[in-house]
Amino acid sequence: MEKISVMISEEDVDKRIREIGEEITKKYQGKEVLLICVLRGGSFFMCELAKRINLDVKIDFMSVSSYGGGTESSGHIKIIKDLEESVEGRNVIVVEDIIDSGRTLSHLMNLLKTRQPASLALCALLDKPDRRVVRVDVDYTGFKIPDYFVVGYGLDYDQKYRNLPFIGKVEIDNTVLK
Ligand code: IMP
Ligand code: MG
């Protein structure tokens, strides 16, 4: 059975989300933004972030998957659920839980670009730069973290722990999972 230890506290996560919300509010002053939540991991972060943006905010959801299970993502993505609305001419901000290899998001950002939004930005709660395989430009990052497998705030291990209000490390038999 795995054990979870706190890596980033609930208080620190909430504080950082407020800051990002303020930054986005300033940057997009007078405009409407469309937040695109990447399911399922991005959902908790997007809800909190949306509440901290003082502009007209609309939301939409997309679900993509990299093939295979485990803790490693493969090179391909499959669209499981596409957006309900067109992004053409909109100010789009993609909201994701974590950028790891970068494969998922580089595919997704390229796809969205072809749909001609007025602007396209990427906002990730967590970033593991050491794991990057494909270049992705992240416009707003909550926290840069070392190469640990993390859970909470939308992130899962075997579909569990998404509901933890903090970011935690996973330990199995006294070994931290990477
Ligand atoms: P990437 O394509 O390698 O950047 O994979 C990103 C996706 O892998 C994220 O959206 C998560 O769903 C998952 N992922 C990567 N690292 C972690 C982690 O530490 N904990 C939980 N999920 C992770
Ligand atoms: Mg994800």
mmCIF file of C-alpha atoms and ligand atoms in Angstrom:
data_model
loop_
_atom_site.group_PDB
_atom_site.id
_atom_site.type_symbol
_atom_site.label_atom_id
_atom_site.label_comp_id
_atom_site.label_asym_id
_atom_site.label_seq_id
_atom_site.Cartn_x
_atom_site.Cartn_y
_atom_site.Cartn_z
ATOM 1 C CA MET A 1 0.000 0.000 0.000
ATOM 2 C CA GLU A 2 1.344 3.435 -0.908
ATOM 3 C CA LYS A 3 1.870 6.343 1.448
ATOM 4 C CA ILE A 4 1.401 10.000 0.490
ATOM 5 C CA SER A 5 3.507 12.835 1.944
ATOM 6 C CA VAL A 6 2.888 16.552 1.440
ATOM 7 C CA MET A 7 5.175 18.209 -1.089
ATOM 8 C CA ILE A 8 3.309 21.495 -1.645
ATOM 9 C CA SER A 9 0.775 22.493 0.987
ATOM 10 C CA GLU A 10 -2.827 23.435 0.313
ATOM 11 C CA GLU A 11 -2.072 26.979 1.468
ATOM 12 C CA ASP A 12 0.865 27.371 -0.937
ATOM 13 C CA VAL A 13 -1.116 25.964 -3.870
ATOM 14 C CA ASP A 14 -4.032 28.317 -3.188
ATOM 15 C CA LYS A 15 -1.726 31.325 -2.853
ATOM 16 C CA ARG A 16 0.016 30.547 -6.139
ATOM 17 C CA ILE A 17 -3.290 30.086 -7.982
ATOM 18 C CA ARG A 18 -4.413 33.505 -6.761
ATOM 19 C CA GLU A 19 -1.194 35.027 -8.122
ATOM 20 C CA ILE A 20 -1.643 33.387 -11.525
ATOM 21 C CA GLY A 21 -5.263 34.558 -11.588
ATOM 22 C CA GLU A 22 -4.119 38.129 -10.984
ATOM 23 C CA GLU A 23 -1.466 37.857 -13.671
ATOM 24 C CA ILE A 24 -4.004 36.604 -16.227
ATOM 25 C CA THR A 25 -6.491 39.303 -15.192
ATOM 26 C CA LYS A 26 -3.880 42.002 -15.895
ATOM 27 C CA LYS A 27 -2.645 40.466 -19.122
ATOM 28 C CA TYR A 28 -6.109 40.060 -20.708
ATOM 29 C CA GLN A 29 -7.650 43.282 -19.366
ATOM 30 C CA GLY A 30 -10.891 44.148 -21.236
ATOM 31 C CA LYS A 31 -11.013 40.799 -23.012
ATOM 32 C CA GLU A 32 -12.891 37.567 -22.606
ATOM 33 C CA VAL A 33 -10.899 34.396 -22.031
ATOM 34 C CA LEU A 34 -11.790 30.802 -22.794
ATOM 35 C CA LEU A 35 -10.250 28.337 -20.383
ATOM 36 C CA ILE A 36 -9.822 24.874 -21.820
ATOM 37 C CA CYS A 37 -9.518 22.248 -19.150
ATOM 38 C CA VAL A 38 -7.585 19.153 -20.071
ATOM 39 C CA LEU A 39 -9.491 16.348 -18.409
ATOM 40 C CA ARG A 40 -9.295 14.819 -15.969
ATOM 41 C CA GLY A 41 -6.235 16.154 -14.164
ATOM 42 C CA GLY A 42 -6.740 19.829 -15.012
ATOM 43 C CA SER A 43 -10.242 20.071 -13.566
ATOM 44 C CA PHE A 44 -9.479 20.958 -9.938
ATOM 45 C CA PHE A 45 -6.896 23.548 -10.966
ATOM 46 C CA MET A 46 -9.145 25.114 -13.599
ATOM 47 C CA CYS A 47 -12.046 25.607 -11.198
ATOM 48 C CA GLU A 48 -9.845 27.332 -8.636
ATOM 49 C CA LEU A 49 -8.089 29.426 -11.277
ATOM 50 C CA ALA A 50 -11.341 30.509 -12.938
ATOM 51 C CA LYS A 51 -12.538 31.880 -9.579
ATOM 52 C CA ARG A 52 -9.395 34.037 -9.334
ATOM 53 C CA ILE A 53 -9.678 35.616 -12.794
ATOM 54 C CA ASN A 54 -11.561 38.892 -12.728
ATOM 55 C CA LEU A 55 -12.676 38.979 -16.392
ATOM 56 C CA ASP A 56 -15.386 37.391 -18.511
ATOM 57 C CA VAL A 57 -14.417 33.735 -18.337
ATOM 58 C CA LYS A 58 -15.880 30.875 -20.318
ATOM 59 C CA ILE A 59 -14.869 27.264 -19.909
ATOM 60 C CA ASP A 60 -14.711 24.203 -22.100
ATOM 61 C CA PHE A 61 -13.312 20.710 -21.685
ATOM 62 C CA MET A 62 -11.176 18.398 -23.704
ATOM 63 C CA SER A 63 -10.017 14.904 -22.982
ATOM 64 C CA VAL A 64 -6.934 13.451 -24.590
ATOM 65 C CA SER A 65 -5.018 10.359 -23.715
ATOM 66 C CA SER A 66 -1.580 9.094 -24.393
ATOM 67 C CA TYR A 67 -1.717 5.416 -25.210
ATOM 68 C CA GLY A 68 -0.932 2.887 -22.508
ATOM 69 C CA GLY A 69 -1.018 2.997 -18.721
ATOM 70 C CA GLY A 70 1.692 3.296 -16.109
ATOM 71 C CA THR A 71 3.596 6.437 -15.169
ATOM 72 C CA GLU A 72 5.197 7.062 -18.576
ATOM 73 C CA SER A 73 3.343 8.737 -21.459
ATOM 74 C CA SER A 74 3.835 7.511 -25.012
ATOM 75 C CA GLY A 75 4.367 9.578 -28.152
ATOM 76 C CA HIS A 76 0.780 9.615 -29.376
ATOM 77 C CA ILE A 77 -2.403 11.252 -28.205
ATOM 78 C CA LYS A 78 -5.934 10.326 -28.945
ATOM 79 C CA ILE A 79 -8.831 12.794 -28.629
ATOM 80 C CA ILE A 80 -11.361 11.178 -26.322
ATOM 81 C CA LYS A 81 -13.568 14.233 -26.026
ATOM 82 C CA ASP A 82 -13.327 17.343 -28.172
ATOM 83 C CA LEU A 83 -14.428 20.908 -27.338
ATOM 84 C CA GLU A 84 -18.073 21.925 -27.457
ATOM 85 C CA GLU A 85 -17.284 25.379 -28.835
ATOM 86 C CA SER A 86 -15.145 26.781 -31.613
ATOM 87 C CA VAL A 87 -11.926 28.468 -30.514
ATOM 88 C CA GLU A 88 -11.639 30.589 -33.648
ATOM 89 C CA GLY A 89 -10.945 34.228 -32.777
ATOM 90 C CA ARG A 90 -11.024 33.518 -29.029
ATOM 91 C CA ASN A 91 -8.406 34.148 -26.357
ATOM 92 C CA VAL A 92 -7.685 30.596 -25.333
ATOM 93 C CA ILE A 93 -5.817 29.455 -22.243
ATOM 94 C CA VAL A 94 -5.222 25.726 -21.963
ATOM 95 C CA VAL A 95 -5.227 24.634 -18.325
ATOM 96 C CA GLU A 96 -3.326 21.479 -17.480
ATOM 97 C CA ASP A 97 -2.264 19.749 -14.283
ATOM 98 C CA ILE A 98 1.341 18.936 -15.151
ATOM 99 C CA ILE A 99 3.851 19.074 -18.002
ATOM 100 C CA ASP A 100 6.089 16.045 -17.888
ATOM 101 C CA SER A 101 7.662 14.828 -21.159
ATOM 102 C CA GLY A 102 5.677 17.562 -22.927
ATOM 103 C CA ARG A 103 4.379 15.139 -25.535
ATOM 104 C CA THR A 104 0.685 15.454 -24.725
ATOM 105 C CA LEU A 105 0.687 19.237 -24.614
ATOM 106 C CA SER A 106 2.867 19.798 -27.652
ATOM 107 C CA HIS A 107 0.426 17.711 -29.699
ATOM 108 C CA LEU A 108 -2.565 19.477 -28.211
ATOM 109 C CA MET A 109 -1.192 23.015 -28.644
ATOM 110 C CA ASN A 110 -0.320 22.292 -32.284
ATOM 111 C CA LEU A 111 -3.814 20.994 -32.900
ATOM 112 C CA LEU A 112 -5.471 24.038 -31.283
ATOM 113 C CA LYS A 113 -3.232 26.419 -33.263
ATOM 114 C CA THR A 114 -4.700 25.053 -36.499
ATOM 115 C CA ARG A 115 -8.163 26.110 -35.284
ATOM 116 C CA GLN A 116 -7.078 29.767 -35.366
ATOM 117 C CA PRO A 117 -7.671 31.222 -31.926
ATOM 118 C CA ALA A 118 -6.934 34.969 -31.518
ATOM 119 C CA SER A 119 -4.363 33.965 -28.909
ATOM 120 C CA LEU A 120 -3.273 30.709 -27.353
ATOM 121 C CA ALA A 121 -1.541 30.303 -24.001
ATOM 122 C CA LEU A 122 -0.681 27.395 -21.752
ATOM 123 C CA CYS A 123 -1.090 27.368 -18.004
ATOM 124 C CA ALA A 124 0.151 24.400 -15.968
ATOM 125 C CA LEU A 125 -0.071 23.919 -12.223
ATOM 126 C CA LEU A 126 3.138 21.877 -12.195
ATOM 127 C CA ASP A 127 6.146 21.517 -14.450
ATOM 128 C CA LYS A 128 8.850 18.851 -14.324
ATOM 129 C CA PRO A 129 11.480 20.457 -16.599
ATOM 130 C CA ASP A 130 14.009 17.624 -16.081
ATOM 131 C CA ARG A 131 11.651 15.205 -17.791
ATOM 132 C CA ARG A 132 11.093 17.240 -20.950
ATOM 133 C CA VAL A 133 11.464 15.342 -24.221
ATOM 134 C CA VAL A 134 9.517 17.699 -26.490
ATOM 135 C CA ARG A 135 9.714 21.493 -26.252
ATOM 136 C CA VAL A 136 6.575 23.188 -24.950
ATOM 137 C CA ASP A 137 6.242 26.881 -24.125
ATOM 138 C CA VAL A 138 4.475 27.247 -20.811
ATOM 139 C CA ASP A 139 3.113 30.761 -20.278
ATOM 140 C CA TYR A 140 1.992 30.358 -16.665
ATOM 141 C CA THR A 141 3.499 27.805 -14.298
ATOM 142 C CA GLY A 142 2.386 27.172 -10.741
ATOM 143 C CA PHE A 143 5.448 25.331 -9.509
ATOM 144 C CA LYS A 144 8.528 23.785 -11.071
ATOM 145 C CA ILE A 145 9.168 20.500 -9.312
ATOM 146 C CA PRO A 146 11.869 17.823 -9.368
ATOM 147 C CA ASP A 147 11.324 14.456 -10.982
ATOM 148 C CA TYR A 148 8.899 12.832 -8.528
ATOM 149 C CA PHE A 149 5.585 11.236 -9.289
ATOM 150 C CA VAL A 150 3.019 13.495 -7.634
ATOM 151 C CA VAL A 151 -0.664 13.257 -6.780
ATOM 152 C CA GLY A 152 -3.432 15.533 -5.520
ATOM 153 C CA TYR A 153 -5.152 18.629 -6.845
ATOM 154 C CA GLY A 154 -6.431 16.629 -9.810
ATOM 155 C CA LEU A 155 -3.394 14.385 -10.277
ATOM 156 C CA ASP A 156 -3.889 10.672 -9.815
ATOM 157 C CA TYR A 157 -2.086 7.467 -9.109
ATOM 158 C CA ASP A 158 -4.177 4.662 -10.566
ATOM 159 C CA GLN A 159 -7.169 7.087 -10.553
ATOM 160 C CA LYS A 160 -6.819 7.708 -6.804
ATOM 161 C CA TYR A 161 -5.878 10.820 -4.796
ATOM 162 C CA ARG A 162 -7.198 13.417 -7.271
ATOM 163 C CA ASN A 163 -9.256 14.886 -4.427
ATOM 164 C CA LEU A 164 -6.321 15.657 -2.121
ATOM 165 C CA PRO A 165 -6.224 19.429 -1.507
ATOM 166 C CA PHE A 166 -2.390 19.483 -1.624
ATOM 167 C CA ILE A 167 0.351 18.125 -3.898
ATOM 168 C CA GLY A 168 1.861 14.940 -2.500
ATOM 169 C CA LYS A 169 4.661 12.488 -3.225
ATOM 170 C CA VAL A 170 3.901 8.786 -3.468
ATOM 171 C CA GLU A 171 5.940 6.353 -1.399
ATOM 172 C CA ILE A 172 5.795 2.601 -1.817
ATOM 173 C CA ASP A 173 7.755 0.392 0.590
ATOM 174 C CA ASN A 174 9.718 3.474 1.732
ATOM 175 C CA THR A 175 10.764 4.337 -1.823
ATOM 176 C CA VAL A 176 9.574 7.589 -3.418
ATOM 177 C CA LEU A 177 7.953 6.931 -6.782
ATOM 178 C CA LYS A 178 9.424 8.661 -9.837
HETATM 179 P P1 IMP B 1 3.428 14.309 -20.797
HETATM 180 O O1 IMP B 1 2.836 14.079 -22.135
HETATM 181 O O2 IMP B 1 4.557 13.358 -20.516
HETATM 182 O O3 IMP B 1 3.845 15.740 -20.535
HETATM 183 O O4 IMP B 1 2.336 13.824 -19.781
HETATM 184 C C1 IMP B 1 1.539 14.637 -19.108
HETATM 185 C C2 IMP B 1 0.445 13.849 -18.431
HETATM 186 O O5 IMP B 1 0.980 12.703 -17.742
HETATM 187 C C3 IMP B 1 -0.202 14.706 -17.391
HETATM 188 O O6 IMP B 1 -1.266 15.415 -17.923
HETATM 189 C C4 IMP B 1 -0.615 13.692 -16.343
HETATM 190 O O7 IMP B 1 -1.870 13.169 -16.667
HETATM 191 C C5 IMP B 1 0.422 12.596 -16.451
HETATM 192 N N1 IMP B 1 1.498 12.788 -15.441
HETATM 193 C C6 IMP B 1 2.755 13.157 -15.651
HETATM 194 N N2 IMP B 1 3.451 13.250 -14.513
HETATM 195 C C7 IMP B 1 2.594 12.916 -13.533
HETATM 196 C C8 IMP B 1 2.712 12.831 -12.088
HETATM 197 O O8 IMP B 1 3.757 13.076 -11.474
HETATM 198 N N3 IMP B 1 1.591 12.455 -11.432
HETATM 199 C C9 IMP B 1 0.407 12.174 -12.053
HETATM 200 N N4 IMP B 1 0.249 12.265 -13.383
HETATM 201 C C10 IMP B 1 1.337 12.617 -14.120
HETATM 202 MG MG MG B 2 -3.293 15.370 -17.610
#
